Coordinates of C-alpha atoms in Angstrom, one line a residue:
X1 CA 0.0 0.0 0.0
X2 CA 2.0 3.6 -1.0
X3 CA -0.4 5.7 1.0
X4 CA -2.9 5.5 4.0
X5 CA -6.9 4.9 3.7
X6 CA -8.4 8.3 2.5
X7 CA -10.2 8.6 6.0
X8 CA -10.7 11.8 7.7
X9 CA -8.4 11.4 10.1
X10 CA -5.7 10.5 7.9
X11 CA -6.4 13.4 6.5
X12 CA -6.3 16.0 9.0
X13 CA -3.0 14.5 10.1
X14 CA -1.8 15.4 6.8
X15 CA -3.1 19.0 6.8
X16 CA -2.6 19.6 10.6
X17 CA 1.2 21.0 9.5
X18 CA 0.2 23.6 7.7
X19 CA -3.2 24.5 9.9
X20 CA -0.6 24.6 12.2
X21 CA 1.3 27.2 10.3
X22 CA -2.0 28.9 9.8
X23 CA -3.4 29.1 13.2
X24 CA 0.2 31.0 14.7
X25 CA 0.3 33.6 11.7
X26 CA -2.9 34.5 11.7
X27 CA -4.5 33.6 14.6
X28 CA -1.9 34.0 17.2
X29 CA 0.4 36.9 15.4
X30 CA 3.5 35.1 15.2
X31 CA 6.2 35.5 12.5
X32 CA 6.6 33.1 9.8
X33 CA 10.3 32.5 10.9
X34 CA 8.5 31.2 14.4
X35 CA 5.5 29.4 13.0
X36 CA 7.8 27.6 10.2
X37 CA 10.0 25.9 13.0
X38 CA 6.7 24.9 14.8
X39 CA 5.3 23.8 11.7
X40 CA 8.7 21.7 10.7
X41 CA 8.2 19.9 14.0
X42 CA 4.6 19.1 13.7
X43 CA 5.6 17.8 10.3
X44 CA 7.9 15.5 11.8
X45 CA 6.5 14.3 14.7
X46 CA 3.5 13.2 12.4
X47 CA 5.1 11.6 9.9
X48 CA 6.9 9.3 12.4
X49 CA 3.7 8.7 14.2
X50 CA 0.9 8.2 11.6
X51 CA 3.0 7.9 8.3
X52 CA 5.7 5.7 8.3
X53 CA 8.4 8.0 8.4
X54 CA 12.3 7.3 9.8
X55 CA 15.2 8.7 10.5
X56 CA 17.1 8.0 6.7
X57 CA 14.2 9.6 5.4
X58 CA 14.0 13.0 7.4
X59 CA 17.9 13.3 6.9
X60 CA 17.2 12.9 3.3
X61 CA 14.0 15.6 3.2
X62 CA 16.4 17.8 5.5
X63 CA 19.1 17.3 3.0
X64 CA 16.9 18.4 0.2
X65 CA 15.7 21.1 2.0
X66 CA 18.7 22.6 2.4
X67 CA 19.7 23.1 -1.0
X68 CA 15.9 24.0 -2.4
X69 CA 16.6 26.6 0.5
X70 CA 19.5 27.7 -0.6
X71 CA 18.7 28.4 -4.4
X72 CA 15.9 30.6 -3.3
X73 CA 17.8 32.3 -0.7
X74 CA 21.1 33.1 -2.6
X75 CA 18.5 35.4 -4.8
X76 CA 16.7 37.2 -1.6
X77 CA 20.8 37.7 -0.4
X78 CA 21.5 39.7 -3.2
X79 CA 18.4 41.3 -3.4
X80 CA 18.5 42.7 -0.7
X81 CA 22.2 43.9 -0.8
X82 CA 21.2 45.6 -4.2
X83 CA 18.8 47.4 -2.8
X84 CA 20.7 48.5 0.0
X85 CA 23.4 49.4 -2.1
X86 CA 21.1 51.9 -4.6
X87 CA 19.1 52.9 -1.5
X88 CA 22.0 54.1 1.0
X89 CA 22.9 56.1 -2.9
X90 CA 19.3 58.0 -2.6
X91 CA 18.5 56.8 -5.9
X92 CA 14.9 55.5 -5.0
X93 CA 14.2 58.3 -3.8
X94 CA 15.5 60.6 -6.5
X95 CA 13.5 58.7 -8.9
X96 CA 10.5 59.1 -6.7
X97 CA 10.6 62.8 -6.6
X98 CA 11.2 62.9 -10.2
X99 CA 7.8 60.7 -11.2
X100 CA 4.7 63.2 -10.0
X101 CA 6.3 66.0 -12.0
X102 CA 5.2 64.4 -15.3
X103 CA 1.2 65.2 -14.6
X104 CA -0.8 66.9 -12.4
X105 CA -3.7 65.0 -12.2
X106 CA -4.0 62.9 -9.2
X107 CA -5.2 59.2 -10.9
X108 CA -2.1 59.7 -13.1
X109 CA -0.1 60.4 -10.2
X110 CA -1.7 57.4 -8.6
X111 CA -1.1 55.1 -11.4
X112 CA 2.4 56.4 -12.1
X113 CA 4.1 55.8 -8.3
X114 CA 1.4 53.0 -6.7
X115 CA 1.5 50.5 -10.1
X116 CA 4.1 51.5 -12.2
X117 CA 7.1 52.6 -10.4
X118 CA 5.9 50.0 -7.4
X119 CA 5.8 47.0 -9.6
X120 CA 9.1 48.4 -10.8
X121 CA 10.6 48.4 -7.3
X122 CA 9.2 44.7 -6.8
X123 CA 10.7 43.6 -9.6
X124 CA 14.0 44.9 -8.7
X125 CA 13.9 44.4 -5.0
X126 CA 10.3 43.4 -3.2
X127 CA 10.3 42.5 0.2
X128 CA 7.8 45.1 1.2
X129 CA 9.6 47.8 -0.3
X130 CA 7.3 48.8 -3.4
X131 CA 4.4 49.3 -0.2
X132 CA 7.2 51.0 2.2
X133 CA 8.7 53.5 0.1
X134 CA 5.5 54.3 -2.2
X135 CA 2.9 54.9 0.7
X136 CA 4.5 57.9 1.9
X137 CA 5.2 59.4 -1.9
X138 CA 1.6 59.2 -2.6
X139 CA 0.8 60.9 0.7
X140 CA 2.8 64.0 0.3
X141 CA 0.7 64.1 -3.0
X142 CA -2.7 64.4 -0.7
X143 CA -3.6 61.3 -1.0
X144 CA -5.7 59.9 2.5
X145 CA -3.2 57.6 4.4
X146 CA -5.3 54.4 4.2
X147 CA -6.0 54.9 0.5
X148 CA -2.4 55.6 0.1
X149 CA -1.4 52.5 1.3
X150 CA -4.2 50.5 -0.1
X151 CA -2.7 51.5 -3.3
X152 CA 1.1 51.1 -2.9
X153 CA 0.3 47.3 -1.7
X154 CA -1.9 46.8 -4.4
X155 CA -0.4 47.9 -6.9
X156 CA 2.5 46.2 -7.4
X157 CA 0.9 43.0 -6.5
X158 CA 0.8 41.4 -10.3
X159 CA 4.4 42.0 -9.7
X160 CA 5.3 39.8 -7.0
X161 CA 5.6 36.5 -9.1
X162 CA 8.7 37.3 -11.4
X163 CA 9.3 40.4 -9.2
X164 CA 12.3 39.9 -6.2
X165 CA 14.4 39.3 -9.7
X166 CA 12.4 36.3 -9.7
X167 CA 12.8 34.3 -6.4
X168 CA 8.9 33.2 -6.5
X169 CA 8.8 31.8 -9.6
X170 CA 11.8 29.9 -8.8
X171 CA 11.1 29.0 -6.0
X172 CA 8.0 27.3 -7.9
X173 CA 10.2 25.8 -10.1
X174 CA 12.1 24.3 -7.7
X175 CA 9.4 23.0 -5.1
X176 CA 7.6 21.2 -8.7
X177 CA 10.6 20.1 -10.5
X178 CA 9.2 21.3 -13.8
X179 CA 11.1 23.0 -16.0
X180 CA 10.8 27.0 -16.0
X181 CA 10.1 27.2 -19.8
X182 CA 6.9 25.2 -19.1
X183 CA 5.3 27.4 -16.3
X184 CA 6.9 30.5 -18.1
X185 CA 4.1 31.3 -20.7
X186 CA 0.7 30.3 -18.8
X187 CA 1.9 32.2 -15.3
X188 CA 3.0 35.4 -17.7
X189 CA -0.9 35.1 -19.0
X190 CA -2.1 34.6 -15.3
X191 CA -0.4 37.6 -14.2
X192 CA -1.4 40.2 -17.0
X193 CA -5.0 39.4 -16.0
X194 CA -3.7 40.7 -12.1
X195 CA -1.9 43.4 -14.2
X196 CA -5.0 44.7 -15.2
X197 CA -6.9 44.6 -11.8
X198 CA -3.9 46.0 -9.7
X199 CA -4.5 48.9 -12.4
X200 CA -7.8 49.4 -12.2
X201 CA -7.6 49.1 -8.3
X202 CA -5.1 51.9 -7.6
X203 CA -7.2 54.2 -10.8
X204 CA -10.4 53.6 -8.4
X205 CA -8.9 54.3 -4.9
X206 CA -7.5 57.4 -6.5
X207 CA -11.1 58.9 -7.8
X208 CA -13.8 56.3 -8.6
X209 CA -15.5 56.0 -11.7
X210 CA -14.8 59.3 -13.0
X211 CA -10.9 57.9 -12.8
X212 CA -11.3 55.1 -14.7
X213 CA -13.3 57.3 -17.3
X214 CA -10.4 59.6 -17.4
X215 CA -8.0 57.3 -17.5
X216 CA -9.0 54.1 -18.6
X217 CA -7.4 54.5 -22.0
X218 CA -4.2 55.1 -20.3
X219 CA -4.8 52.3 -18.0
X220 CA -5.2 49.8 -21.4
X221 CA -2.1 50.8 -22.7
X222 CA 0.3 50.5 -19.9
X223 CA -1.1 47.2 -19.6
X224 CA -0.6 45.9 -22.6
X225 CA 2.8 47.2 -22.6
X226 CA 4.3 46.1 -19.2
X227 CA 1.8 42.6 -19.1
X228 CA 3.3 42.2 -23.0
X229 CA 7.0 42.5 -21.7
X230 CA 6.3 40.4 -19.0
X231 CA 5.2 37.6 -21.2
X232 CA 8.1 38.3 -24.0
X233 CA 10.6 38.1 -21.4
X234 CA 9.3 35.1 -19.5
X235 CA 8.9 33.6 -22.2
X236 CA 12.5 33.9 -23.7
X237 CA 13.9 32.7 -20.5
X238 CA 15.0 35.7 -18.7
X239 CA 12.7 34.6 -15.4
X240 CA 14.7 37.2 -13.3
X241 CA 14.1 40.7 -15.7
X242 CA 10.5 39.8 -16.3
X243 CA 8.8 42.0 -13.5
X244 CA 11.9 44.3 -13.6
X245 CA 12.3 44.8 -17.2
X246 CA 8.0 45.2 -17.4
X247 CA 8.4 48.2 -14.7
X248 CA 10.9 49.6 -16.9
X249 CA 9.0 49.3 -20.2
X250 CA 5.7 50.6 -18.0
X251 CA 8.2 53.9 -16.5
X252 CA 9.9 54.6 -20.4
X253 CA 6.2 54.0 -22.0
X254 CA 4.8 56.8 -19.6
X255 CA 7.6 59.2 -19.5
X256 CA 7.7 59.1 -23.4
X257 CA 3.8 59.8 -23.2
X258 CA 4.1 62.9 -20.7
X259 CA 6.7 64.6 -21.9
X260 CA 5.7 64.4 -25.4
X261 CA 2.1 65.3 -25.2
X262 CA 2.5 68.3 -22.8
X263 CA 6.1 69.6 -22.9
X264 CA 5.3 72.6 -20.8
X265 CA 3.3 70.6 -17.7
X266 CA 6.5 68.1 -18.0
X267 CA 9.0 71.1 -17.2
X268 CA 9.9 70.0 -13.7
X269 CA 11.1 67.3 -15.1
X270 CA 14.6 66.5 -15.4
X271 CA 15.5 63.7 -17.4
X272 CA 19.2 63.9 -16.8
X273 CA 18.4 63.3 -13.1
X274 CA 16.5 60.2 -13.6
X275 CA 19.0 59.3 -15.6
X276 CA 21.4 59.3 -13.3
X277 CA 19.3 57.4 -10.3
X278 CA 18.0 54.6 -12.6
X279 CA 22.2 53.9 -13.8
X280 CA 22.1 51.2 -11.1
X281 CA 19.6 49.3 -12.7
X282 CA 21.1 50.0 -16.3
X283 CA 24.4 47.8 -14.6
X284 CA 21.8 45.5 -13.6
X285 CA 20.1 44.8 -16.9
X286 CA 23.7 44.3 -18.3
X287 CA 25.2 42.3 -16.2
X288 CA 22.2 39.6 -16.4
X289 CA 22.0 39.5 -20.2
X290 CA 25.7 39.2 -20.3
X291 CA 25.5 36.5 -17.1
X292 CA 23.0 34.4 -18.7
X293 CA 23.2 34.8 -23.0
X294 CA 27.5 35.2 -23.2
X295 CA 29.0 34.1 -20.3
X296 CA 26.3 31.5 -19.3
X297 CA 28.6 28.2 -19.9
X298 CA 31.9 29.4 -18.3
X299 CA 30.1 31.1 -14.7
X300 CA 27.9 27.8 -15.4
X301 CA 31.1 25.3 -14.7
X302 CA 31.1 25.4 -10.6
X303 CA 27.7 23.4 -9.4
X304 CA 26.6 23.0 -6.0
X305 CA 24.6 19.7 -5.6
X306 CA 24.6 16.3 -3.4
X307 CA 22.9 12.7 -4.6
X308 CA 20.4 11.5 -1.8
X309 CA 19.9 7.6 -1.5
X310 CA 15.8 6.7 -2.4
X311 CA 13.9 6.3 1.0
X312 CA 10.6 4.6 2.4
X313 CA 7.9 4.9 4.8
X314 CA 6.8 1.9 6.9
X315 CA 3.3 2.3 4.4
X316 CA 5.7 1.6 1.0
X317 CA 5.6 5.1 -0.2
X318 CA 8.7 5.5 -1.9
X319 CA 11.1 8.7 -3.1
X320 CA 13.3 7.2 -5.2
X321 CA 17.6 7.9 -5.3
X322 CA 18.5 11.1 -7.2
X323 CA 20.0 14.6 -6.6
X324 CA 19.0 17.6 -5.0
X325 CA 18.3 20.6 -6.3
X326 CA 21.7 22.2 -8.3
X327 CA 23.3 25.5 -7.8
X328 CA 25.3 27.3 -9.8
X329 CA 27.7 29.2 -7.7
X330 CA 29.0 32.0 -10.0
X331 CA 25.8 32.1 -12.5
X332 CA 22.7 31.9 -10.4
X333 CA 20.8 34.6 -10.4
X334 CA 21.8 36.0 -6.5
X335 CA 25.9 35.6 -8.3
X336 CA 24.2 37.9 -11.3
X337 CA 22.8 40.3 -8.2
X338 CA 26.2 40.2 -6.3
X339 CA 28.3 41.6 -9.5
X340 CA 25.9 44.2 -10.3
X341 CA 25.5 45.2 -6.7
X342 CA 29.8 45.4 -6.5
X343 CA 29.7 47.3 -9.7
X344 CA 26.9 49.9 -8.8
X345 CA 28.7 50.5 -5.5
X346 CA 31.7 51.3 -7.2
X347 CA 29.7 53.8 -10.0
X348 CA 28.5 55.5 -6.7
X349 CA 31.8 56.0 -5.2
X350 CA 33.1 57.2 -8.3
X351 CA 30.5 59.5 -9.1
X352 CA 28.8 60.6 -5.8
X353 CA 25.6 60.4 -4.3
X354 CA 22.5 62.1 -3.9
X355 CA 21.7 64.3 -2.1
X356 CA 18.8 64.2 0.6
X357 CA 15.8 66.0 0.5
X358 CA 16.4 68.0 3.3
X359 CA 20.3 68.7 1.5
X360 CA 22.2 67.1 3.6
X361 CA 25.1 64.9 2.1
X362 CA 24.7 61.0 2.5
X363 CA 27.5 59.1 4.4
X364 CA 27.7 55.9 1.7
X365 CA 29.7 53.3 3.5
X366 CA 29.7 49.5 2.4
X367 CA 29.7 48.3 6.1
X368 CA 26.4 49.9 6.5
X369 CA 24.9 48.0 3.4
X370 CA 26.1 45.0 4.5
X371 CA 25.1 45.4 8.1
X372 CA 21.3 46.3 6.9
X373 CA 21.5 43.0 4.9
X374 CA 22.6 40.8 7.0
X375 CA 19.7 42.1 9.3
X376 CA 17.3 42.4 6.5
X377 CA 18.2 38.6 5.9
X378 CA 18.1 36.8 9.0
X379 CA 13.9 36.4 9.1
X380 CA 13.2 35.3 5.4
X381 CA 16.3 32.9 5.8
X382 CA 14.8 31.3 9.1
X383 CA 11.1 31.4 7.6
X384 CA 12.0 29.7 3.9
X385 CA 14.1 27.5 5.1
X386 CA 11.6 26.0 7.8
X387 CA 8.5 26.2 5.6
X388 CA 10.9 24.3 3.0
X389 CA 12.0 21.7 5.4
X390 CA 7.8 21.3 6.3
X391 CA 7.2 21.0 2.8
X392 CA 9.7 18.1 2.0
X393 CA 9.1 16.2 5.0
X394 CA 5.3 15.9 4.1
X395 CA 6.3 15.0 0.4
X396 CA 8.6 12.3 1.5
X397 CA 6.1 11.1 4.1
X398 CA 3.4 10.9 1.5
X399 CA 1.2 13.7 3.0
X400 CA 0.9 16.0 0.4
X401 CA -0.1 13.1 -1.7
X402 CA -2.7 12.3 0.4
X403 CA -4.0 15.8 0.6
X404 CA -3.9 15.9 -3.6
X405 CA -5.7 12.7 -3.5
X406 CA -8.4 14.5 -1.0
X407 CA -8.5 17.8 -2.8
X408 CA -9.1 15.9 -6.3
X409 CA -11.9 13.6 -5.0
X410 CA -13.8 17.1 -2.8
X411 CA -13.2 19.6 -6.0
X412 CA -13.4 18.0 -8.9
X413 CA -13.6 19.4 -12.1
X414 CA -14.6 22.8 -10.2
X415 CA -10.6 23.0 -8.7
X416 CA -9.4 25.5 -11.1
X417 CA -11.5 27.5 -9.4
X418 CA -10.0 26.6 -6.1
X419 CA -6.2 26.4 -7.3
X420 CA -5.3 30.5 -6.8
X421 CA -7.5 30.7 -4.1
X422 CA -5.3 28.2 -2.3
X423 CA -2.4 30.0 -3.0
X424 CA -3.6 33.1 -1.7
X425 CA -4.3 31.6 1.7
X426 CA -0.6 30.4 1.7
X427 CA 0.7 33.6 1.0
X428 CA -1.4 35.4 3.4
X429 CA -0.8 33.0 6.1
X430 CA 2.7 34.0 5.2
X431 CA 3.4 36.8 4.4
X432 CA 4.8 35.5 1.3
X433 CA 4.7 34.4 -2.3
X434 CA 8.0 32.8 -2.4
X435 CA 6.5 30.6 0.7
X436 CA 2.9 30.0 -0.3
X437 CA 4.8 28.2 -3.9
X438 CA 7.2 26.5 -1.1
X439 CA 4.2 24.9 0.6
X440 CA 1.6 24.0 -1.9
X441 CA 3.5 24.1 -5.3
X442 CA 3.7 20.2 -5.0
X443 CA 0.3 20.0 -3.5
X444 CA -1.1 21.8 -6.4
X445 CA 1.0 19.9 -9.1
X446 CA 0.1 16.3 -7.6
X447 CA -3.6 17.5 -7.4
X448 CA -4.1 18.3 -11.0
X449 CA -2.0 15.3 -12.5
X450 CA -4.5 13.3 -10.0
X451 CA -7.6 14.8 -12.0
X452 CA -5.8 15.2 -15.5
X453 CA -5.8 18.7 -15.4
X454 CA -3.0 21.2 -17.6
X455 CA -0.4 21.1 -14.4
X456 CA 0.9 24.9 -15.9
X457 CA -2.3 26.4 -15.7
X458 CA -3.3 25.2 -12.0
X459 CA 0.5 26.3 -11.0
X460 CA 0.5 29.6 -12.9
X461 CA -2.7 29.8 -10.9
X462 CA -1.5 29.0 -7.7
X463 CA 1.5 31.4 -7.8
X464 CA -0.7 34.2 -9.5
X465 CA -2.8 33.9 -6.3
X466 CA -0.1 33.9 -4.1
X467 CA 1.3 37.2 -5.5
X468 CA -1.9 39.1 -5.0
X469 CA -2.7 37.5 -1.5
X470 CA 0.6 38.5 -0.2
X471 CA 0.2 42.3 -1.2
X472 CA -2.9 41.7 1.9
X473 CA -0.8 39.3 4.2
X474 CA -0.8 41.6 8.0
X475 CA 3.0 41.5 7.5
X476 CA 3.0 43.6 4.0
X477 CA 0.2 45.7 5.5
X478 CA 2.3 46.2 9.1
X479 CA 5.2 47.0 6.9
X480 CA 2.9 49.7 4.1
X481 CA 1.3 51.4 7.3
X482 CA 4.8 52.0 9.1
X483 CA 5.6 54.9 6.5
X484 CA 2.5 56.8 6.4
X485 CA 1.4 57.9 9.8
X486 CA -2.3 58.1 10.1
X487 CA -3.0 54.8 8.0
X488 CA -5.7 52.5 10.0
X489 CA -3.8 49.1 9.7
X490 CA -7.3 47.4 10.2
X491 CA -8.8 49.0 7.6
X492 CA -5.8 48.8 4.7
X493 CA -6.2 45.0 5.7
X494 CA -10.4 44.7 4.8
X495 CA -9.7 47.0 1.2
X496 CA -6.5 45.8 0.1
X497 CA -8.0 41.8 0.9
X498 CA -11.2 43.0 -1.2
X499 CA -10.1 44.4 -4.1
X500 CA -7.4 41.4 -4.2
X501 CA -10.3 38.8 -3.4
X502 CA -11.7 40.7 -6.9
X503 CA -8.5 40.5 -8.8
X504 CA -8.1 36.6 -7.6
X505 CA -11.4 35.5 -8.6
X506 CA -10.9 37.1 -12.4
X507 CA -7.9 34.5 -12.1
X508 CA -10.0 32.0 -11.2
X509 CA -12.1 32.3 -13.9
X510 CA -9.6 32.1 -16.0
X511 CA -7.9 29.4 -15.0
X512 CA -11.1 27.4 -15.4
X513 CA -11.9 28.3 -18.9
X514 CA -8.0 27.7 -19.8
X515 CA -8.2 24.3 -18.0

């Protein structure tokens, strides 16, 4: 027999580590960092008592875990360390300051800082900084402190997926073992669907229906350009540029449009300026095309990797012998982060920072970047790798099979209409994309091969979920609220879950006609 009898109990065993997980985040306010090592154990101690489990075969989950860890984490590292290294430079803000000059109208302004620049800055960083340092911008503009938040989470949220230079679509790939190329395409097609409803969120927090009439048009076209370079760069393989390189498109797109059509409202302006801020992310875009399309073979020749020995439970489930997950040490994606992060430090030292808003000069010292980073690092390390170490236990045990098995035979045809609503619940639980792909990735993949359903679609459906229930996770709404003073954090919570609840059903629908 590979798994136990499909009885309720069986079941609930199988489930109880991530209700576990569940309960402490949300019900009990703990950090996922906490609730994953609670959640790991709960894993374990089940799996030894009700599924078979022994000691070879937790070494071996463990084993795995570390290195599916590891190729998630190197990217997170970096990120962070980049954006440390442009932010200590003042170039976010720079860039900020420069945006609202383009228009004065209010839903422009809106759109321009809470979708546009915001799903730039997830692409390029995340982490709760699109929400962090967009909130505030948009509140200088007038903008109510709840709706200002609202919008920066929101915004950016059909972002989050290939955003973080890609760390939750990878971390997809790697929890699934399917190839990128595969899920590529169909999540690309997921996400311009939340492209067009984190749009049309932030147009009607910032004036209603007389927004959207305004600028609907506008809306429509900077949607089909950042959702379109999305899907073209996903598609040709460059998983870590897509959300980045879409922002970008979305930021030159509406510059182009401003300055062109009104020249004299544009005059504040100064393109030589932003310019200068965005040359960090010019080193960026180099350094990966050159990483990945001319030097991809020689950084590819160092690979981190380990073969595990197959295991089984007591009930015959088997995971049979093979390696773990490979890294490439000096051409991963969080190597392509490190250069350009060493190379825009060095531009800055060379040619200065900016200045603050206040004018006072900016102290740029590396030891301070690298201090924040290491900080910055120590809760996401200690929540992935946890929630990781959950997730292969239950697979090796047989659990998440057993839950497929349970979800296939309860939904049915209907369960592309459950799949993103699934992953919103793991990323709000939380707090994160990266971990809601970590912890049901395989759960969703074994589900829909269970009922013969297209395994892309329900996976591009799971992660498109996850990247709009994390924008309403109380961690990203903690962090949104704690730079504009005056924000109700209940409230941001109840409209930004709404108008994401909106955005994830459209998915759904989706999904389900797709499937």
């Amino acid at each position: 027999m590979d798994l136990p009898f499909l009885t309720i109990p069986n079941v609930l065993a199988a489930a109880a580590p991530i209700l576990v997980v569940l309960y402490l985040m949300v019900g009990r306010h703990w950090p996922g960092e906490r609730a994953g090592v609670v959640g790991w154990v709960t894993a374990v101690c089940l799996s030894l008592l009700f599924f078979g489990a022994n000691l070879p075969l937790l070494w071996v989950a463990v084993g795995r875990a570390v290195l599916l860890s590891l190729f998630v984490l190197y990217i997170i590292w970096m990120a962070l360390l980049l954006y440390h290294t442009v932010n200590e430079a003042g170039a976010i803000e720079a860039i900020g300051r420069e945006l609202p000059l383009l228009t004065q109208d209010k839903a422009a302004q809106a759109l321009l800082l809470a979708w546009i620049f915001g799903s730039f800055l997830q692409g390029a960083s995340g982490y709760g900084v699109p929400a962090a340092v967009v909130a505030p911008l948009l509140l200088a503009l007038g903008f109510g402190a709840t709706e200002a938040v609202t919008m920066a989470l929101i915004g950016h949220a059909w972002a989050v997926t290939f955003g973080s230079l890609g760390s939750s679509f990878l971390s997809l790939v790697a929890a699934t073992g399917l190839p990128g190329e595969e899920l590529a395409g169909p999540t690309a097609v997921m996400l311009a669907v939340c492209c067009l409803g984190s749009g049309l969120s932030v147009l009607w927090l910032a004036g209603g229906s007389t927004a959207v009439r305004q600028r609907g048009l506008f809306l429509l076209g900077m949607t089909a350009v950042m959702a379109g370079t999305q899907w073209a760069a996903a598609r040709a393989g460059l998983w870590t540029l897509a959300a980045f390189g879409a922002g970008l498109a979305g930021l030159v797109a509406a510059i182009f449009l401003f300055t062109r059509r009104r020249p004299a409202q544009t005059a504040g302006f100064q393109a030589r300026r932003f310019a200068a801020a965005f040359a960090p992310y010019a080193i960026l875009i180099g350094v990966v095309l050159i990483g990945q399309f001319v030097l991809g073979d020689f950084l590819g020749q160092v690979q981190i990797n380990a073969w595990f020995p197959g295991v089984t439970t007591d009930f015959g489930w088997q995971t049979a012998a093979g390696p773990g997950r490979s890294i490439d040490l000096f051409g991963h994606g969080g190597a392509l982060l490190l250069y350009a992060s060493l190379l825009a430090f060095a531009w800055f030292r060379w040619r200065g920072v900016f200045p603050a808003a206040d004018g006072r000069l900016r102290v740029y010292d590396g030891r301070t970047m690298l201090r924040r980073t290491w900080r910055g690092s120590l809760k996401p390390t200690v929540g992935i790798f946890t929630l990781v170490a959950m997730a292969t236990v239950m697979q090796h045990a047989g659990m998440t099979q057993l839950l497929a098995v349970a979800l296939s035979s309860v939904a049915g045809p209907v369960y592309p209409l459950v799949s993103p609503f699934i992953g919103a619940l793991g990323a709000f639980m939380t707090g994160s994309n990266t971990n809601s792909n970590v912890v049901f990735g395989e759960l969703q993949r074994q589900t829909a091969v269970t009922l013969g359903l297209p395994v892309p679609i329900i996976l591009a459906a799971q992660t498109a979920g996850g990247a709009v229930g994390s924008t309403f996770a109380p961690a990203k709404v903690i962090v949104g609220c704690s730079t504009a003073p005056g924000a109700d954090d209940g409230r941001v919570l109840r409209l930004t879950a709404v108008y994401g609840l909106g955005i994830i059903l459209a998915v759904a629908l989706v999904a389900w006609l797709l499937a």
